[in-house]
Amino acid sequence: MTKKFSKKFRRSTPPIPINIREDAPLCLREAIVQIVYSLGYKPSFLRKIVCQVLKRLPDENNWSEHPNIYAEVNKLMKECEWVYIYDIIESLASEIHTQDNIDAFYNEVNDYFEDHGIGWKLHDGQIEFRGDPSFESVINDVADTLENKELQTAQTEIKEAIKDLSRRPSPDITGAIQHSVACLECVAREITGDKNSTLGKLIKDHPNILPKPLDKVALGIWGYSSEKGRHLKEGQNPDYAEAQLIVELSATLSKYLANKISLSD
């Protein structure tokens, strides 16, 4: 698909701050419908997927593409609970088969998310948590680094952290914290050769694996995860922003430590 004028020539502007996660505003619902039609699909194609997700039977009285099925789709898309819109997007990603259309669908959906401050992204057929550009850069970098260093367990842990942040309708905040810190712990164990100690003990026993005062940052992350991610107290549950911060810090330190590991070690 030819790159649009607005993408080629738009002035450089700061990224739109993320302000939507637990919602699917009307503009997004309408955009998904328009994206599907722009790829050449008919209302009946979209109705089939929407009805499957919502577990609704198509209206047997609606047999013409326009205006009947078209209107039926619009009504279903406008009235369903917000979480199902993202389920519909995932289902569309699995039902669109030609590579050109797949690429176009991903690009259009993700561009819309970015342009409208929606904190999700479509990746490998799944709707995943999307942070600000610095967060996305850190997560992408650590994933590549852990893969290159063959640290599969650590790589799995950071992926699980993102999955927990991506859960709908409510993210698993404590799970995201635990998995991200487990990623850092895995890398620290690898670099120290101590396969059993906790992150806190690893940093205390091997303070030189991180430059000061980053050793204290790592200890702070461990202390926070022990307090908030493991031993929850009534009324003291961590929030989205805190979890995102811990995931980003853990990923940054994991990348630093992983880069010190030689594959021959």
PDB file of C-alpha atoms in Angstrom:
ATOM      1  CA  MET A   1       0.000   0.000   0.000  1.00  0.00           C
ATOM      2  CA  THR A   2       1.351   3.437  -0.938  1.00  0.00           C
ATOM      3  CA  LYS A   3       2.345   5.512   2.059  1.00  0.00           C
ATOM      4  CA  LYS A   4      -0.189   8.234   2.713  1.00  0.00           C
ATOM      5  CA  PHE A   5       0.581  11.907   2.233  1.00  0.00           C
ATOM      6  CA  SER A   6      -0.105  12.609   5.912  1.00  0.00           C
ATOM      7  CA  LYS A   7       2.534  10.064   6.938  1.00  0.00           C
ATOM      8  CA  LYS A   8       5.144  11.219   4.434  1.00  0.00           C
ATOM      9  CA  PHE A   9       4.825  14.944   4.869  1.00  0.00           C
ATOM     10  CA  ARG A  10       3.311  15.584   8.290  1.00  0.00           C
ATOM     11  CA  ARG A  11       5.338  17.938  10.393  1.00  0.00           C
ATOM     12  CA  SER A  12       7.405  16.395  13.154  1.00  0.00           C
ATOM     13  CA  THR A  13       5.394  16.679  16.340  1.00  0.00           C
ATOM     14  CA  PRO A  14       5.786  15.242  19.838  1.00  0.00           C
ATOM     15  CA  PRO A  15       4.116  11.858  20.362  1.00  0.00           C
ATOM     16  CA  ILE A  16       0.506  12.014  21.511  1.00  0.00           C
ATOM     17  CA  PRO A  17       0.408  11.274  25.265  1.00  0.00           C
ATOM     18  CA  ILE A  18      -1.333   8.014  26.104  1.00  0.00           C
ATOM     19  CA  ASN A  19      -4.679   8.796  27.698  1.00  0.00           C
ATOM     20  CA  ILE A  20      -6.880   5.850  26.713  1.00  0.00           C
ATOM     21  CA  ARG A  21      -6.554   2.232  27.829  1.00  0.00           C
ATOM     22  CA  GLU A  22      -9.676   1.002  29.566  1.00  0.00           C
ATOM     23  CA  ASP A  23     -12.000   2.258  26.863  1.00  0.00           C
ATOM     24  CA  ALA A  24     -12.753   1.988  23.166  1.00  0.00           C
ATOM     25  CA  PRO A  25     -14.136   5.384  22.157  1.00  0.00           C
ATOM     26  CA  LEU A  26     -16.627   5.762  19.337  1.00  0.00           C
ATOM     27  CA  CYS A  27     -13.973   7.185  17.027  1.00  0.00           C
ATOM     28  CA  LEU A  28     -11.924   3.964  17.349  1.00  0.00           C
ATOM     29  CA  ARG A  29     -14.960   1.771  16.699  1.00  0.00           C
ATOM     30  CA  GLU A  30     -15.741   3.746  13.565  1.00  0.00           C
ATOM     31  CA  ALA A  31     -12.106   3.680  12.455  1.00  0.00           C
ATOM     32  CA  ILE A  32     -11.893  -0.116  12.633  1.00  0.00           C
ATOM     33  CA  VAL A  33     -14.970  -0.414  10.433  1.00  0.00           C
ATOM     34  CA  GLN A  34     -13.521   2.019   7.900  1.00  0.00           C
ATOM     35  CA  ILE A  35     -10.124   0.298   7.881  1.00  0.00           C
ATOM     36  CA  VAL A  36     -11.737  -3.053   7.085  1.00  0.00           C
ATOM     37  CA  TYR A  37     -13.794  -1.569   4.249  1.00  0.00           C
ATOM     38  CA  SER A  38     -10.761   0.266   2.873  1.00  0.00           C
ATOM     39  CA  LEU A  39      -9.069  -3.117   2.406  1.00  0.00           C
ATOM     40  CA  GLY A  40     -11.890  -4.227   0.135  1.00  0.00           C
ATOM     41  CA  TYR A  41     -13.901  -6.364   2.542  1.00  0.00           C
ATOM     42  CA  LYS A  42     -17.695  -6.281   2.609  1.00  0.00           C
ATOM     43  CA  PRO A  43     -19.989  -5.637   5.580  1.00  0.00           C
ATOM     44  CA  SER A  44     -20.892  -9.358   5.660  1.00  0.00           C
ATOM     45  CA  PHE A  45     -17.232 -10.248   6.296  1.00  0.00           C
ATOM     46  CA  LEU A  46     -17.094  -7.862   9.231  1.00  0.00           C
ATOM     47  CA  ARG A  47     -20.480  -8.979  10.547  1.00  0.00           C
ATOM     48  CA  LYS A  48     -19.334 -12.607  10.664  1.00  0.00           C
ATOM     49  CA  ILE A  49     -16.357 -11.723  12.853  1.00  0.00           C
ATOM     50  CA  VAL A  50     -18.224  -9.274  15.080  1.00  0.00           C
ATOM     51  CA  CYS A  51     -21.017 -11.783  15.699  1.00  0.00           C
ATOM     52  CA  GLN A  52     -18.503 -14.537  16.479  1.00  0.00           C
ATOM     53  CA  VAL A  53     -16.751 -12.368  19.064  1.00  0.00           C
ATOM     54  CA  LEU A  54     -19.989 -11.140  20.628  1.00  0.00           C
ATOM     55  CA  LYS A  55     -21.580 -14.594  20.389  1.00  0.00           C
ATOM     56  CA  ARG A  56     -24.530 -13.176  18.538  1.00  0.00           C
ATOM     57  CA  LEU A  57     -26.434 -14.629  15.606  1.00  0.00           C
ATOM     58  CA  PRO A  58     -26.522 -12.452  12.489  1.00  0.00           C
ATOM     59  CA  ASP A  59     -29.922 -10.917  11.845  1.00  0.00           C
ATOM     60  CA  GLU A  60     -31.433 -13.275   9.272  1.00  0.00           C
ATOM     61  CA  ASN A  61     -33.632 -10.469   7.993  1.00  0.00           C
ATOM     62  CA  ASN A  62     -30.563  -8.530   6.874  1.00  0.00           C
ATOM     63  CA  TRP A  63     -29.336 -10.000   3.613  1.00  0.00           C
ATOM     64  CA  SER A  64     -28.209  -7.032   1.508  1.00  0.00           C
ATOM     65  CA  GLU A  65     -24.730  -5.586   2.071  1.00  0.00           C
ATOM     66  CA  HIS A  66     -26.091  -2.016   1.933  1.00  0.00           C
ATOM     67  CA  PRO A  67     -27.862  -0.667   3.839  1.00  0.00           C
ATOM     68  CA  ASN A  68     -28.966  -3.675   5.943  1.00  0.00           C
ATOM     69  CA  ILE A  69     -25.809  -5.545   6.962  1.00  0.00           C
ATOM     70  CA  TYR A  70     -23.851  -2.293   6.959  1.00  0.00           C
ATOM     71  CA  ALA A  71     -26.271  -0.799   9.492  1.00  0.00           C
ATOM     72  CA  GLU A  72     -26.287  -3.979  11.582  1.00  0.00           C
ATOM     73  CA  VAL A  73     -22.502  -3.950  11.866  1.00  0.00           C
ATOM     74  CA  ASN A  74     -22.473  -0.288  12.860  1.00  0.00           C
ATOM     75  CA  LYS A  75     -25.011  -0.923  15.603  1.00  0.00           C
ATOM     76  CA  LEU A  76     -23.120  -3.899  17.014  1.00  0.00           C
ATOM     77  CA  MET A  77     -19.816  -2.040  16.975  1.00  0.00           C
ATOM     78  CA  LYS A  78     -21.258   1.026  18.679  1.00  0.00           C
ATOM     79  CA  GLU A  79     -23.133  -0.806  21.423  1.00  0.00           C
ATOM     80  CA  CYS A  80     -20.761  -3.569  22.557  1.00  0.00           C
ATOM     81  CA  GLU A  81     -18.626  -3.346  25.695  1.00  0.00           C
ATOM     82  CA  TRP A  82     -15.245  -1.745  25.104  1.00  0.00           C
ATOM     83  CA  VAL A  83     -13.156  -4.881  25.739  1.00  0.00           C
ATOM     84  CA  TYR A  84     -14.806  -6.648  22.799  1.00  0.00           C
ATOM     85  CA  ILE A  85     -13.572  -4.038  20.335  1.00  0.00           C
ATOM     86  CA  TYR A  86     -10.014  -5.179  21.000  1.00  0.00           C
ATOM     87  CA  ASP A  87     -11.111  -8.822  20.724  1.00  0.00           C
ATOM     88  CA  ILE A  88     -12.626  -7.956  17.343  1.00  0.00           C
ATOM     89  CA  ILE A  89      -9.352  -6.374  16.225  1.00  0.00           C
ATOM     90  CA  GLU A  90      -7.468  -9.552  17.184  1.00  0.00           C
ATOM     91  CA  SER A  91      -9.999 -11.706  15.332  1.00  0.00           C
ATOM     92  CA  LEU A  92      -9.717  -9.519  12.248  1.00  0.00           C
ATOM     93  CA  ALA A  93      -5.940  -9.891  12.346  1.00  0.00           C
ATOM     94  CA  SER A  94      -6.350 -13.675  12.191  1.00  0.00           C
ATOM     95  CA  GLU A  95      -8.979 -13.607   9.428  1.00  0.00           C
ATOM     96  CA  ILE A  96      -7.235 -11.251   7.007  1.00  0.00           C
ATOM     97  CA  HIS A  97      -5.051 -13.501   4.882  1.00  0.00           C
ATOM     98  CA  THR A  98      -3.252 -11.714   2.042  1.00  0.00           C
ATOM     99  CA  GLN A  99       0.086 -10.308   3.167  1.00  0.00           C
ATOM    100  CA  ASP A 100      -0.546  -6.856   1.721  1.00  0.00           C
ATOM    101  CA  ASN A 101      -3.832  -6.589   3.605  1.00  0.00           C
ATOM    102  CA  ILE A 102      -2.296  -7.959   6.810  1.00  0.00           C
ATOM    103  CA  ASP A 103       0.488  -5.378   6.687  1.00  0.00           C
ATOM    104  CA  ALA A 104      -1.960  -2.595   5.878  1.00  0.00           C
ATOM    105  CA  PHE A 105      -4.317  -3.616   8.686  1.00  0.00           C
ATOM    106  CA  TYR A 106      -1.522  -3.689  11.278  1.00  0.00           C
ATOM    107  CA  ASN A 107      -0.135  -0.363  10.105  1.00  0.00           C
ATOM    108  CA  GLU A 108      -3.512   1.377  10.018  1.00  0.00           C
ATOM    109  CA  VAL A 109      -4.572   0.093  13.442  1.00  0.00           C
ATOM    110  CA  ASN A 110      -1.268   0.914  15.133  1.00  0.00           C
ATOM    111  CA  ASP A 111      -1.078   4.324  13.475  1.00  0.00           C
ATOM    112  CA  TYR A 112      -4.553   5.068  14.780  1.00  0.00           C
ATOM    113  CA  PHE A 113      -3.597   3.980  18.298  1.00  0.00           C
ATOM    114  CA  GLU A 114      -0.531   6.243  18.226  1.00  0.00           C
ATOM    115  CA  ASP A 115      -2.319   9.207  16.664  1.00  0.00           C
ATOM    116  CA  HIS A 116      -5.117   9.134  19.243  1.00  0.00           C
ATOM    117  CA  GLY A 117      -3.214   8.379  22.435  1.00  0.00           C
ATOM    118  CA  ILE A 118      -4.527   4.824  22.806  1.00  0.00           C
ATOM    119  CA  GLY A 119      -2.206   2.724  24.962  1.00  0.00           C
ATOM    120  CA  TRP A 120      -2.375  -0.495  22.958  1.00  0.00           C
ATOM    121  CA  LYS A 121      -0.624  -1.963  19.932  1.00  0.00           C
ATOM    122  CA  LEU A 122      -1.372  -4.862  17.609  1.00  0.00           C
ATOM    123  CA  HIS A 123       1.587  -7.251  17.640  1.00  0.00           C
ATOM    124  CA  ASP A 124       1.741 -10.863  16.433  1.00  0.00           C
ATOM    125  CA  GLY A 125      -2.030 -11.089  16.344  1.00  0.00           C
ATOM    126  CA  GLN A 126      -2.499  -9.858  19.904  1.00  0.00           C
ATOM    127  CA  ILE A 127      -3.413  -6.526  21.438  1.00  0.00           C
ATOM    128  CA  GLU A 128      -0.548  -5.653  23.780  1.00  0.00           C
ATOM    129  CA  PHE A 129       0.253  -2.905  26.239  1.00  0.00           C
ATOM    130  CA  ARG A 130       1.889   0.133  24.610  1.00  0.00           C
ATOM    131  CA  GLY A 131       3.874   2.599  26.647  1.00  0.00           C
ATOM    132  CA  ASP A 132       5.455   5.899  25.704  1.00  0.00           C
ATOM    133  CA  PRO A 133       8.315   5.853  23.153  1.00  0.00           C
ATOM    134  CA  SER A 134      11.018   5.456  25.813  1.00  0.00           C
ATOM    135  CA  PHE A 135       9.214   2.464  27.338  1.00  0.00           C
ATOM    136  CA  GLU A 136       8.729   0.836  23.934  1.00  0.00           C
ATOM    137  CA  SER A 137      12.384   1.366  23.061  1.00  0.00           C
ATOM    138  CA  VAL A 138      13.559  -0.208  26.322  1.00  0.00           C
ATOM    139  CA  ILE A 139      11.280  -3.237  25.964  1.00  0.00           C
ATOM    140  CA  ASN A 140      12.263  -3.846  22.338  1.00  0.00           C
ATOM    141  CA  ASP A 141      15.958  -3.485  23.145  1.00  0.00           C
ATOM    142  CA  VAL A 142      15.923  -5.845  26.121  1.00  0.00           C
ATOM    143  CA  ALA A 143      13.949  -8.457  24.175  1.00  0.00           C
ATOM    144  CA  ASP A 144      16.541  -8.399  21.379  1.00  0.00           C
ATOM    145  CA  THR A 145      19.449  -8.466  23.828  1.00  0.00           C
ATOM    146  CA  LEU A 146      18.097 -11.396  25.844  1.00  0.00           C
ATOM    147  CA  GLU A 147      17.453 -13.334  22.646  1.00  0.00           C
ATOM    148  CA  ASN A 148      20.951 -12.638  21.329  1.00  0.00           C
ATOM    149  CA  LYS A 149      22.468 -13.720  24.646  1.00  0.00           C
ATOM    150  CA  GLU A 150      20.318 -16.880  24.673  1.00  0.00           C
ATOM    151  CA  LEU A 151      18.765 -15.984  28.024  1.00  0.00           C
ATOM    152  CA  GLN A 152      15.486 -17.709  27.319  1.00  0.00           C
ATOM    153  CA  THR A 153      14.109 -17.754  30.863  1.00  0.00           C
ATOM    154  CA  ALA A 154      14.704 -14.037  31.316  1.00  0.00           C
ATOM    155  CA  GLN A 155      13.195 -13.377  27.899  1.00  0.00           C
ATOM    156  CA  THR A 156      10.084 -15.338  28.876  1.00  0.00           C
ATOM    157  CA  GLU A 157       9.747 -13.371  32.112  1.00  0.00           C
ATOM    158  CA  ILE A 158       9.770  -9.959  30.421  1.00  0.00           C
ATOM    159  CA  LYS A 159       7.266 -11.208  27.842  1.00  0.00           C
ATOM    160  CA  GLU A 160       5.014 -12.390  30.668  1.00  0.00           C
ATOM    161  CA  ALA A 161       5.308  -8.967  32.302  1.00  0.00           C
ATOM    162  CA  ILE A 162       3.994  -7.337  29.126  1.00  0.00           C
ATOM    163  CA  LYS A 163       1.220  -9.931  28.892  1.00  0.00           C
ATOM    164  CA  ASP A 164       0.148  -9.080  32.432  1.00  0.00           C
ATOM    165  CA  LEU A 165       0.061  -5.367  31.636  1.00  0.00           C
ATOM    166  CA  SER A 166      -1.993  -6.234  28.544  1.00  0.00           C
ATOM    167  CA  ARG A 167      -4.728  -8.208  30.293  1.00  0.00           C
ATOM    168  CA  ARG A 168      -8.261  -6.967  29.713  1.00  0.00           C
ATOM    169  CA  PRO A 169     -10.441  -5.618  31.189  1.00  0.00           C
ATOM    170  CA  SER A 170      -8.031  -5.216  34.135  1.00  0.00           C
ATOM    171  CA  PRO A 171      -4.233  -5.593  33.986  1.00  0.00           C
ATOM    172  CA  ASP A 172      -2.456  -7.960  36.367  1.00  0.00           C
ATOM    173  CA  ILE A 173      -0.328  -5.288  38.030  1.00  0.00           C
ATOM    174  CA  THR A 174       1.317  -7.530  40.614  1.00  0.00           C
ATOM    175  CA  GLY A 175       2.048 -10.164  37.973  1.00  0.00           C
ATOM    176  CA  ALA A 176       3.771  -7.589  35.761  1.00  0.00           C
ATOM    177  CA  ILE A 177       5.946  -6.464  38.677  1.00  0.00           C
ATOM    178  CA  GLN A 178       6.855 -10.013  39.676  1.00  0.00           C
ATOM    179  CA  HIS A 179       7.733 -11.138  36.153  1.00  0.00           C
ATOM    180  CA  SER A 180       9.828  -8.067  35.330  1.00  0.00           C
ATOM    181  CA  VAL A 181      11.835  -8.422  38.545  1.00  0.00           C
ATOM    182  CA  ALA A 182      12.184 -12.154  37.846  1.00  0.00           C
ATOM    183  CA  CYS A 183      13.727 -11.204  34.493  1.00  0.00           C
ATOM    184  CA  LEU A 184      16.341  -9.082  36.245  1.00  0.00           C
ATOM    185  CA  GLU A 185      16.914 -11.834  38.800  1.00  0.00           C
ATOM    186  CA  CYS A 186      17.503 -14.403  36.031  1.00  0.00           C
ATOM    187  CA  VAL A 187      20.135 -12.239  34.354  1.00  0.00           C
ATOM    188  CA  ALA A 188      21.817 -11.460  37.689  1.00  0.00           C
ATOM    189  CA  ARG A 189      21.999 -15.176  38.476  1.00  0.00           C
ATOM    190  CA  GLU A 190      23.565 -15.834  35.094  1.00  0.00           C
ATOM    191  CA  ILE A 191      26.250 -13.193  35.474  1.00  0.00           C
ATOM    192  CA  THR A 192      27.152 -14.166  39.062  1.00  0.00           C
ATOM    193  CA  GLY A 193      26.896 -17.920  38.628  1.00  0.00           C
ATOM    194  CA  ASP A 194      24.650 -18.103  41.697  1.00  0.00           C
ATOM    195  CA  LYS A 195      21.590 -19.969  40.451  1.00  0.00           C
ATOM    196  CA  ASN A 196      19.574 -19.968  43.675  1.00  0.00           C
ATOM    197  CA  SER A 197      19.766 -16.626  45.477  1.00  0.00           C
ATOM    198  CA  THR A 198      17.136 -13.919  45.284  1.00  0.00           C
ATOM    199  CA  LEU A 199      17.827 -10.650  43.509  1.00  0.00           C
ATOM    200  CA  GLY A 200      18.293  -8.858  46.824  1.00  0.00           C
ATOM    201  CA  LYS A 201      20.951 -11.310  48.007  1.00  0.00           C
ATOM    202  CA  LEU A 202      22.651 -11.349  44.605  1.00  0.00           C
ATOM    203  CA  ILE A 203      23.106  -7.576  44.646  1.00  0.00           C
ATOM    204  CA  LYS A 204      24.308  -7.576  48.257  1.00  0.00           C
ATOM    205  CA  ASP A 205      26.778 -10.415  47.631  1.00  0.00           C
ATOM    206  CA  HIS A 206      27.959  -9.061  44.265  1.00  0.00           C
ATOM    207  CA  PRO A 207      27.604  -5.257  44.502  1.00  0.00           C
ATOM    208  CA  ASN A 208      30.067  -4.642  41.675  1.00  0.00           C
ATOM    209  CA  ILE A 209      27.920  -6.166  38.937  1.00  0.00           C
ATOM    210  CA  LEU A 210      26.195  -2.780  38.719  1.00  0.00           C
ATOM    211  CA  PRO A 211      27.888   0.629  38.902  1.00  0.00           C
ATOM    212  CA  LYS A 212      26.996   2.645  41.971  1.00  0.00           C
ATOM    213  CA  PRO A 213      24.375   3.878  42.741  1.00  0.00           C
ATOM    214  CA  LEU A 214      22.541   1.528  40.373  1.00  0.00           C
ATOM    215  CA  ASP A 215      23.090  -1.291  42.851  1.00  0.00           C
ATOM    216  CA  LYS A 216      20.834   0.636  45.225  1.00  0.00           C
ATOM    217  CA  VAL A 217      18.284   1.066  42.430  1.00  0.00           C
ATOM    218  CA  ALA A 218      18.246  -2.707  41.939  1.00  0.00           C
ATOM    219  CA  LEU A 219      17.853  -3.245  45.683  1.00  0.00           C
ATOM    220  CA  GLY A 220      15.045  -0.702  45.677  1.00  0.00           C
ATOM    221  CA  ILE A 221      13.297  -2.575  42.863  1.00  0.00           C
ATOM    222  CA  TRP A 222      13.661  -5.807  44.809  1.00  0.00           C
ATOM    223  CA  GLY A 223      12.334  -4.216  47.986  1.00  0.00           C
ATOM    224  CA  TYR A 224       9.408  -2.680  46.156  1.00  0.00           C
ATOM    225  CA  SER A 225       8.487  -5.946  44.462  1.00  0.00           C
ATOM    226  CA  SER A 226       8.660  -7.769  47.783  1.00  0.00           C
ATOM    227  CA  GLU A 227       6.423  -5.184  49.420  1.00  0.00           C
ATOM    228  CA  LYS A 228       3.961  -4.423  46.641  1.00  0.00           C
ATOM    229  CA  GLY A 229       4.284  -7.285  44.181  1.00  0.00           C
ATOM    230  CA  ARG A 230       4.285 -10.163  46.622  1.00  0.00           C
ATOM    231  CA  HIS A 231       3.003  -9.119  50.041  1.00  0.00           C
ATOM    232  CA  LEU A 232       0.027  -6.924  49.265  1.00  0.00           C
ATOM    233  CA  LYS A 233      -1.578  -4.900  52.017  1.00  0.00           C
ATOM    234  CA  GLU A 234      -5.164  -3.732  52.073  1.00  0.00           C
ATOM    235  CA  GLY A 235      -5.510  -0.398  50.281  1.00  0.00           C
ATOM    236  CA  GLN A 236      -1.879  -0.391  49.092  1.00  0.00           C
ATOM    237  CA  ASN A 237      -2.171  -2.049  45.702  1.00  0.00           C
ATOM    238  CA  PRO A 238       0.297  -0.671  43.129  1.00  0.00           C
ATOM    239  CA  ASP A 239      -1.160   1.211  40.183  1.00  0.00           C
ATOM    240  CA  TYR A 240      -0.568   1.079  36.436  1.00  0.00           C
ATOM    241  CA  ALA A 241       2.084   3.803  36.446  1.00  0.00           C
ATOM    242  CA  GLU A 242       4.071   2.158  39.243  1.00  0.00           C
ATOM    243  CA  ALA A 243       4.025  -1.199  37.472  1.00  0.00           C
ATOM    244  CA  GLN A 244       5.141   0.387  34.199  1.00  0.00           C
ATOM    245  CA  LEU A 245       8.027   2.099  36.007  1.00  0.00           C
ATOM    246  CA  ILE A 246       9.200  -1.152  37.621  1.00  0.00           C
ATOM    247  CA  VAL A 247       8.968  -3.021  34.318  1.00  0.00           C
ATOM    248  CA  GLU A 248      10.965  -0.314  32.530  1.00  0.00           C
ATOM    249  CA  LEU A 249      13.651  -0.108  35.230  1.00  0.00           C
ATOM    250  CA  SER A 250      13.972  -3.889  35.436  1.00  0.00           C
ATOM    251  CA  ALA A 251      14.253  -4.141  31.658  1.00  0.00           C
ATOM    252  CA  THR A 252      16.919  -1.429  31.519  1.00  0.00           C
ATOM    253  CA  LEU A 253      19.073  -3.091  34.179  1.00  0.00           C
ATOM    254  CA  SER A 254      18.517  -6.517  32.617  1.00  0.00           C
ATOM    255  CA  LYS A 255      19.801  -5.247  29.287  1.00  0.00           C
ATOM    256  CA  TYR A 256      22.867  -3.701  30.952  1.00  0.00           C
ATOM    257  CA  LEU A 257      23.757  -6.934  32.749  1.00  0.00           C
ATOM    258  CA  ALA A 258      22.997  -9.137  29.756  1.00  0.00           C
ATOM    259  CA  ASN A 259      25.395  -7.134  27.611  1.00  0.00           C
ATOM    260  CA  LYS A 260      28.190  -8.043  30.055  1.00  0.00           C
ATOM    261  CA  ILE A 261      27.641 -11.754  29.475  1.00  0.00           C
ATOM    262  CA  SER A 262      29.742 -13.578  26.913  1.00  0.00           C
ATOM    263  CA  LEU A 263      28.081 -16.504  25.155  1.00  0.00           C
ATOM    264  CA  SER A 264      31.211 -18.521  25.893  1.00  0.00           C
ATOM    265  CA  ASP A 265      30.696 -18.035  29.645  1.00  0.00           C
TER     266      ASP A 265
END
